PDB file of C-alpha atoms in Angstrom:
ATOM      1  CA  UNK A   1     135.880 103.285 113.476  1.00 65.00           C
ATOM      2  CA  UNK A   2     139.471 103.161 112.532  1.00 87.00           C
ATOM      3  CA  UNK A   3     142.055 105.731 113.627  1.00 85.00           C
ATOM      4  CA  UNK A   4     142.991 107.221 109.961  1.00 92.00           C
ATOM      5  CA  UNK A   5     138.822 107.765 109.749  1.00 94.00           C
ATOM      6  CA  UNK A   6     138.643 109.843 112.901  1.00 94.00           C
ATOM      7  CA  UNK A   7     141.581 111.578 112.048  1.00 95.00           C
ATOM      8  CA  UNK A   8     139.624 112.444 109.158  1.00 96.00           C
ATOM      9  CA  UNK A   9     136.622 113.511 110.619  1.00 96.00           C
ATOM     10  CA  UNK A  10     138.492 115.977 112.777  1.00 96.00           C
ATOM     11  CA  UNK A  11     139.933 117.664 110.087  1.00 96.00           C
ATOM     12  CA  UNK A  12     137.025 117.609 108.186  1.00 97.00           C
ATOM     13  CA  UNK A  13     135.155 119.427 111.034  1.00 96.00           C
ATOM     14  CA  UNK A  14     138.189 121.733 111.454  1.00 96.00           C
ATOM     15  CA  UNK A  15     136.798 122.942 107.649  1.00 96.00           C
ATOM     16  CA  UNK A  16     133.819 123.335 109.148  1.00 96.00           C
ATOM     17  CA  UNK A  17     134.807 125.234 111.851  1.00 95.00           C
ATOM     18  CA  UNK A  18     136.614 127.862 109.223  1.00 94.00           C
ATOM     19  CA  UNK A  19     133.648 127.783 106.778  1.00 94.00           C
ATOM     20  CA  UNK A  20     130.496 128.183 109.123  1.00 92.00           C
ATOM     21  CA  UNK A  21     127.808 130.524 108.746  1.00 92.00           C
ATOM     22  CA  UNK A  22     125.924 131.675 111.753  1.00 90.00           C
ATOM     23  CA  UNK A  23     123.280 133.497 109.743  1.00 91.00           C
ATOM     24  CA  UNK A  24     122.027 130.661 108.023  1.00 89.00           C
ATOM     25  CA  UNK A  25     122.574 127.714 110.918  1.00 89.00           C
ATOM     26  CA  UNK A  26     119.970 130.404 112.871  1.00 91.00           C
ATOM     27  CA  UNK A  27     117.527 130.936 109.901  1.00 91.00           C
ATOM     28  CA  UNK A  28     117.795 126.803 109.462  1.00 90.00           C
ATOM     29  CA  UNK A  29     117.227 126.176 113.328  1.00 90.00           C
ATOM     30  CA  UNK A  30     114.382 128.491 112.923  1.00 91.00           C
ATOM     31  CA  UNK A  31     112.752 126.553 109.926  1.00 88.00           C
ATOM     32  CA  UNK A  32     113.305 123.659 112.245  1.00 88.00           C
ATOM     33  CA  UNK A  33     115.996 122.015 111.646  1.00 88.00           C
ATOM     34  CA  UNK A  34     117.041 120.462 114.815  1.00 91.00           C
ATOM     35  CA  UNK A  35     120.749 118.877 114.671  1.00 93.00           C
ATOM     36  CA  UNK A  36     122.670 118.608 117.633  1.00 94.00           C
ATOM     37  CA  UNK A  37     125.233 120.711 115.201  1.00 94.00           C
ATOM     38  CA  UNK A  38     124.507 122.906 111.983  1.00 95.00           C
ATOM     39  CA  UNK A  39     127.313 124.897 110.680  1.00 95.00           C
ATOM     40  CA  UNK A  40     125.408 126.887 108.377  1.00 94.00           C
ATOM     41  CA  UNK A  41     127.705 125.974 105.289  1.00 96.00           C
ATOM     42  CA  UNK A  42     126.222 126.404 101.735  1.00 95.00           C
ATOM     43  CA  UNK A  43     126.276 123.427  99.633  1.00 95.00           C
ATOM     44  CA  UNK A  44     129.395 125.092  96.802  1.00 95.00           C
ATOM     45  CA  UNK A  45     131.557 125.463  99.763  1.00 96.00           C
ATOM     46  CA  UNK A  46     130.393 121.713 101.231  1.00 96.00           C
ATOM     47  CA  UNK A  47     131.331 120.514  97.611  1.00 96.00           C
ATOM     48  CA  UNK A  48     134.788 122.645  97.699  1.00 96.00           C
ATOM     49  CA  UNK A  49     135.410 120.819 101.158  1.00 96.00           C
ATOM     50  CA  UNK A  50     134.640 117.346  99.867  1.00 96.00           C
ATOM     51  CA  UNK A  51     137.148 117.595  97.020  1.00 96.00           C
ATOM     52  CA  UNK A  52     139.624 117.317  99.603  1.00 95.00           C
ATOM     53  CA  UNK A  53     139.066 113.899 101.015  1.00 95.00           C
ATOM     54  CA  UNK A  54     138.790 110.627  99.539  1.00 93.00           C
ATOM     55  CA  UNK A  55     135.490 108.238  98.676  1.00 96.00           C
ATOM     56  CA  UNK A  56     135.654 105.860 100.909  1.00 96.00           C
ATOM     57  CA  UNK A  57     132.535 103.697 102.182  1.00 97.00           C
ATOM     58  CA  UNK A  58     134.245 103.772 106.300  1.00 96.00           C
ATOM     59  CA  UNK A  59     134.233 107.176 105.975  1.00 97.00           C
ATOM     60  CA  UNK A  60     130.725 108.242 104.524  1.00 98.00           C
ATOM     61  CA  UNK A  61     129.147 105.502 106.756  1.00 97.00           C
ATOM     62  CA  UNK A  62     130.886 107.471 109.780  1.00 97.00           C
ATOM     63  CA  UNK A  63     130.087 110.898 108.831  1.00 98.00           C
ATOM     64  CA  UNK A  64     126.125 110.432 108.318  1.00 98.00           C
ATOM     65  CA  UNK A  65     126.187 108.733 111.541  1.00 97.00           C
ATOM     66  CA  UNK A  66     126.934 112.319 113.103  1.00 96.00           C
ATOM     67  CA  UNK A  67     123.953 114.659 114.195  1.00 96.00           C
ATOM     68  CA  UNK A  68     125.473 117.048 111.960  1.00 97.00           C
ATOM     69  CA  UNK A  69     123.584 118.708 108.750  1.00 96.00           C
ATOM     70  CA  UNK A  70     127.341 119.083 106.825  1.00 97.00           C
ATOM     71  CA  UNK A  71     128.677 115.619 107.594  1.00 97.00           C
ATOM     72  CA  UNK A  72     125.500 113.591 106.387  1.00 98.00           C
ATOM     73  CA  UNK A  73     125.999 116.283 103.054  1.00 98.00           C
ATOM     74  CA  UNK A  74     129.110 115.624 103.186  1.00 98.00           C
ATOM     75  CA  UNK A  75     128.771 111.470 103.449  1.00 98.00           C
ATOM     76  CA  UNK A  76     126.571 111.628 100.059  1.00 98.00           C
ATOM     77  CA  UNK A  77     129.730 113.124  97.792  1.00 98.00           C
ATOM     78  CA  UNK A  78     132.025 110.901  99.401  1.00 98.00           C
ATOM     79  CA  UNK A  79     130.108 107.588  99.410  1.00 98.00           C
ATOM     80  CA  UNK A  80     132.062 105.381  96.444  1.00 97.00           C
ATOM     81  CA  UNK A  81     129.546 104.975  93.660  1.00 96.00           C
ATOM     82  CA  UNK A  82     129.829 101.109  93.954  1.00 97.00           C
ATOM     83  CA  UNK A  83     128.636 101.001  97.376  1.00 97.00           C
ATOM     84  CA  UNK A  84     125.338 103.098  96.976  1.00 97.00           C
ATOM     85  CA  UNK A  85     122.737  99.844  96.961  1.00 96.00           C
ATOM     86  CA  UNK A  86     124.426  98.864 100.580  1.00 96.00           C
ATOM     87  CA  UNK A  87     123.191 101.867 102.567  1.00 97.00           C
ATOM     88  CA  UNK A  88     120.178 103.235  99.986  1.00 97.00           C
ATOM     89  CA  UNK A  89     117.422 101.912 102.158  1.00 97.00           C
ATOM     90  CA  UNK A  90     119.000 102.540 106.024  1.00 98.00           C
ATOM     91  CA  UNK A  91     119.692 105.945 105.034  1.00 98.00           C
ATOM     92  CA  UNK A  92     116.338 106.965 103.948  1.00 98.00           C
ATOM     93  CA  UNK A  93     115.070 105.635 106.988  1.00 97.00           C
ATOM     94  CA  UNK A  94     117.022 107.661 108.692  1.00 97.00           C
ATOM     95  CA  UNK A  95     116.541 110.397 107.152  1.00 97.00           C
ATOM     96  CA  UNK A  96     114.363 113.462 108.740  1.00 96.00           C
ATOM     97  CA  UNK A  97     115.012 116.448 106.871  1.00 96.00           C
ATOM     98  CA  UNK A  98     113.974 117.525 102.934  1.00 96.00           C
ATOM     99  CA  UNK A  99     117.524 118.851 102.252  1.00 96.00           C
ATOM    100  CA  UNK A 100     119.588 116.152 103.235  1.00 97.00           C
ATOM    101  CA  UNK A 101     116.386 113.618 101.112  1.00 98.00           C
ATOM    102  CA  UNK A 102     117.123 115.834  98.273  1.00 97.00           C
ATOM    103  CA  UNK A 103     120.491 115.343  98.369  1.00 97.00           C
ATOM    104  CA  UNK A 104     120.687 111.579  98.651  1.00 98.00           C
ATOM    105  CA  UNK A 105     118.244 111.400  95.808  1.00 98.00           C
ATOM    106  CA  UNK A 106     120.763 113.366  94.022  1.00 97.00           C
ATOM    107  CA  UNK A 107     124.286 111.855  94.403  1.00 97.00           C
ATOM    108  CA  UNK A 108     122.846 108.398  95.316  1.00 98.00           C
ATOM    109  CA  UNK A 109     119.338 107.211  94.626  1.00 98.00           C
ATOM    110  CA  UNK A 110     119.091 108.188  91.424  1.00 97.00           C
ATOM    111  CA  UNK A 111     122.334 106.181  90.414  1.00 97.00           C
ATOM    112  CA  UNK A 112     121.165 103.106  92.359  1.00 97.00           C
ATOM    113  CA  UNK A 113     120.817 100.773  89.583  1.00 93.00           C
ATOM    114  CA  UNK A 114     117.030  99.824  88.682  1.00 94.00           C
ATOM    115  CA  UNK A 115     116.566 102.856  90.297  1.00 97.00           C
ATOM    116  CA  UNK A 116     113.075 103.920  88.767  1.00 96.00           C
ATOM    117  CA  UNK A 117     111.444 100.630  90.242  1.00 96.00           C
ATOM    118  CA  UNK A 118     113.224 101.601  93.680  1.00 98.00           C
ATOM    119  CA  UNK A 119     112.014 105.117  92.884  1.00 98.00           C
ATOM    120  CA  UNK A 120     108.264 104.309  92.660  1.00 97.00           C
ATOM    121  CA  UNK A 121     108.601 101.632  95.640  1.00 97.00           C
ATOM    122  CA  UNK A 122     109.925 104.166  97.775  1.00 98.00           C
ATOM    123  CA  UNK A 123     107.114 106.836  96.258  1.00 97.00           C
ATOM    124  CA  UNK A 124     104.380 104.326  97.044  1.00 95.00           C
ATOM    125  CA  UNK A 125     105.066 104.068 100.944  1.00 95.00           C
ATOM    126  CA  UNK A 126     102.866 105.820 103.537  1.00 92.00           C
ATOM    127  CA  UNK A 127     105.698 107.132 105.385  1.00 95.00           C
ATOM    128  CA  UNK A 128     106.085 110.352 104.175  1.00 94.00           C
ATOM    129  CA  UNK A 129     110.006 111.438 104.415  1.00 96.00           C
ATOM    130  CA  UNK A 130     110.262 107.784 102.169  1.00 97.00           C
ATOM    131  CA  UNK A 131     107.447 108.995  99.651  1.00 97.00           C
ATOM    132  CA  UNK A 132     109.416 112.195  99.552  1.00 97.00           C
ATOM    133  CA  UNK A 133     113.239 110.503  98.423  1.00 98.00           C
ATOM    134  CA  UNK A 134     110.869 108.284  95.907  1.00 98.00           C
ATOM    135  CA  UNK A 135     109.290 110.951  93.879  1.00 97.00           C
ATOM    136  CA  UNK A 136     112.214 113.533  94.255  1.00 98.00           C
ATOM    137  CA  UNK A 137     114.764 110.808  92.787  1.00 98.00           C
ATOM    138  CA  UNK A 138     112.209 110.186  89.553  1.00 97.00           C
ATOM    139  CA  UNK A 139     112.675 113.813  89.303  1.00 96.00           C
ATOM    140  CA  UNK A 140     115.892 113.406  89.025  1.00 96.00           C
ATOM    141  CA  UNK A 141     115.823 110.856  86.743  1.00 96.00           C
ATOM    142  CA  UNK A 142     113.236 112.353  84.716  1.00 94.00           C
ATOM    143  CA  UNK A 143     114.612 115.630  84.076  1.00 92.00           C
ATOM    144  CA  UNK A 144     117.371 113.924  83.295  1.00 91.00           C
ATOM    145  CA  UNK A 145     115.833 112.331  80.238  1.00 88.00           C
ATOM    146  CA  UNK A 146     114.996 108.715  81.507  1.00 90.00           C
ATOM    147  CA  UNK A 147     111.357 107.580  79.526  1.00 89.00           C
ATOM    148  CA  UNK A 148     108.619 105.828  81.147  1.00 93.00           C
ATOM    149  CA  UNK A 149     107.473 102.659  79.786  1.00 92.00           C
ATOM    150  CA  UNK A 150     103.446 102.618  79.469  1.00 91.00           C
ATOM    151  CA  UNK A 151     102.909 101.034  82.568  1.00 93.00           C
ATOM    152  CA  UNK A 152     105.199 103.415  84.581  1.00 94.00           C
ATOM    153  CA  UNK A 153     103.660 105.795  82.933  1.00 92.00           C
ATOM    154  CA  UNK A 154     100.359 105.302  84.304  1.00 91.00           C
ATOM    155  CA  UNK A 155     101.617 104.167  87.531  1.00 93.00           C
ATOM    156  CA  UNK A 156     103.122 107.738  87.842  1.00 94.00           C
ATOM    157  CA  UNK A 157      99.733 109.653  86.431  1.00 90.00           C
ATOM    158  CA  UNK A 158      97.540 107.565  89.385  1.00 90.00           C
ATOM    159  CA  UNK A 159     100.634 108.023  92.468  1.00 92.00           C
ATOM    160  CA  UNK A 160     100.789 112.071  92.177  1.00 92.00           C
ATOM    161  CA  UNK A 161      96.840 112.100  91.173  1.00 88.00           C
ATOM    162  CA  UNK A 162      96.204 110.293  94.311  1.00 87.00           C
ATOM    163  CA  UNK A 163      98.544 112.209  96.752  1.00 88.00           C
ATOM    164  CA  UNK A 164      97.082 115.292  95.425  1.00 83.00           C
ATOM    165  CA  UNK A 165      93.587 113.513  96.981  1.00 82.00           C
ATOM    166  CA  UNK A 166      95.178 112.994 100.136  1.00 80.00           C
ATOM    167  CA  UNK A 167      95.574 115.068 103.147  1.00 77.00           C
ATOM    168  CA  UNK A 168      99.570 114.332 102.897  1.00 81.00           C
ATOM    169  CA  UNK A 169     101.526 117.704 103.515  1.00 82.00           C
ATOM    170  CA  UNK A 170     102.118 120.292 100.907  1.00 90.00           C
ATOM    171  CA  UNK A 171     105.766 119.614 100.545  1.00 94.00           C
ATOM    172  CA  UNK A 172     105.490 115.970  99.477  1.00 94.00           C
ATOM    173  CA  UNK A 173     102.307 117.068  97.532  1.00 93.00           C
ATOM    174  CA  UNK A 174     104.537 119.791  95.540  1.00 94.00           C
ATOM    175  CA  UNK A 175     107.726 116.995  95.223  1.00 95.00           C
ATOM    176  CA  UNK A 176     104.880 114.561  93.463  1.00 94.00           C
ATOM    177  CA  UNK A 177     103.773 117.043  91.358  1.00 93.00           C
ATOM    178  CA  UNK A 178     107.447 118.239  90.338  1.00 94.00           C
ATOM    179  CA  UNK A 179     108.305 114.724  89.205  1.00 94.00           C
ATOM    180  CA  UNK A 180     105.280 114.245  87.163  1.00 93.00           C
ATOM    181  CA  UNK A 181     105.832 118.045  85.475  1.00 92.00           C
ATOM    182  CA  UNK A 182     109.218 116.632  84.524  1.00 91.00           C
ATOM    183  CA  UNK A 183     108.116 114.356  82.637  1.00 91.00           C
ATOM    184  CA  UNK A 184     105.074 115.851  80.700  1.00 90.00           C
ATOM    185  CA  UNK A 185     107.051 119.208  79.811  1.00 89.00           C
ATOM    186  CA  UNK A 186     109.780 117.172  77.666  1.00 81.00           C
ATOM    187  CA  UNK A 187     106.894 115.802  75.068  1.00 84.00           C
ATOM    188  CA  UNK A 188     103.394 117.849  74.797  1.00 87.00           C
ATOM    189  CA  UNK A 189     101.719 113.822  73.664  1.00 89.00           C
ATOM    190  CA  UNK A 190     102.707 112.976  77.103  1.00 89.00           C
ATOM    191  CA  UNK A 191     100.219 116.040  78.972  1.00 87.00           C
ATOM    192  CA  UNK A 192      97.716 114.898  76.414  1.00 90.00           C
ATOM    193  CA  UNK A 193      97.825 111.299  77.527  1.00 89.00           C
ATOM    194  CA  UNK A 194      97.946 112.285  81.320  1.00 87.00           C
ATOM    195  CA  UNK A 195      94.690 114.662  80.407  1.00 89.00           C
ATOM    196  CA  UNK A 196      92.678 112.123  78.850  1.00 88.00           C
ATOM    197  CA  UNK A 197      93.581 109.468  81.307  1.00 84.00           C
ATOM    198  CA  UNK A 198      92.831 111.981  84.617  1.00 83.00           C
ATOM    199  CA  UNK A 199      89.513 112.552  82.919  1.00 85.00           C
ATOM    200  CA  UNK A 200      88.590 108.944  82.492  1.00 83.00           C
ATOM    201  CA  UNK A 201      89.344 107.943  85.890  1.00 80.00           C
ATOM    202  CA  UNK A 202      87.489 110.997  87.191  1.00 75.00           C
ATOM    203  CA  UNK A 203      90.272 112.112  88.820  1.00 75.00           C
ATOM    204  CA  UNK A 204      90.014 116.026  87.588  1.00 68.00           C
ATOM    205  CA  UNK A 205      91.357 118.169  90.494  1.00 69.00           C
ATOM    206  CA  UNK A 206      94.739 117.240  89.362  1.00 76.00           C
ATOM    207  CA  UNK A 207      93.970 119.335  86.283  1.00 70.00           C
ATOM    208  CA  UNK A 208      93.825 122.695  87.852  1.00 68.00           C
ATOM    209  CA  UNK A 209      97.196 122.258  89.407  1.00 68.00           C
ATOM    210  CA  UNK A 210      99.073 121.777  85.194  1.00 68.00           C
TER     211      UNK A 210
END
């Protein structure tokens, strides 16, 4: 780590430092998030903060490094859009928490290019926290307007109708669920087809959930 990047990162925690809320770094520790630091900082004020400083790859690579809920935030605004393929895949496997997986999927996964195919790779893994950053960046995409071939569109109906048969925790079970609502609330044919194709396979305990 070069000197002008440290440098960096101590004035970036100095605007941590000024912006921190104790309230909700207790109610977060208490939910369980466990970082060796957690500042409390809501997510408009971690945006305000990373205005300030430039993208730069060094930079974002050194501040998700840090055991620090604000600087691996932080690291996803100020990773350079071209460099979002290079660290995609180490930092979802580093990743241990829902809010910093919702993130990523946000500012980086979702822009990854081909990233539907990543999307459903990622959703399609037994480890959950990976399963998790698959199905919440095809939410992302999918609210967003992208369309699912036929295939993918199948492929989607039989991933969230099969975690909802598994014993996999609620919260990836509601993320699978949110991605495939997406995408049948923007056309009414595409609830019909999902419908008729959970009642073929037998698969009905997904419909109770629509």
């Amino acid at each position: 780590m070069t000197e002008n990047i440290q440098e960096t990162i101590r004035e970036i925690k100095k605007d941590f430092r000024l912006s921190m809320n104790g309230v909700v770094s207790t109610l977060q520790r208490r939910q369980g998030l466990q970082y060796k630091i957690n500042f409390g900082i809501e997510i408009p004020r971690l945006k305000s903060i990373a205005e300030k400083y430039p993208q730069d790859k060094m930079l974002a690579i050194a501040l998700w490094k840090e055991d620090i809920r604000e600087c691996k935030i932080l690291a996803t605004y100020l990773l350079p859009e071209e460099e979002y393929s290079s660290v995609a895949e180490e930092w979802i496997a580093e990743t241990r928490y829902t809010e910093i997986a919702d993130k990523l999927a946000m500012q980086v996964l979702s822009k990854l290019p081909d990233a539907c195919g990543k999307a459903f790779r990622w959703a399609s893994q037994n480890e959950d926290m990976t399963a998790y950053c698959g199905f919440m960046t095809l939410s992302h995409l999918l609210r967003n307007g992208y369309s699912l071939n036929e295939e993918e569109e199948l492929q989607l109906f039989g991933m969230v109708a099969g975690i909802a048969e598994t014993e996999k925790g609620t919260t990836l079970k509601r993320c699978a669920l949110n991605a495939l609502l997406h995408y049948i609330e923007a056309d009414t044919a595409r609830e019909q087809r999902l419908r008729r194709a959970l009642i073929e396979s037998g698969r009905t305990g997904l419909l109770g959930m629509l």
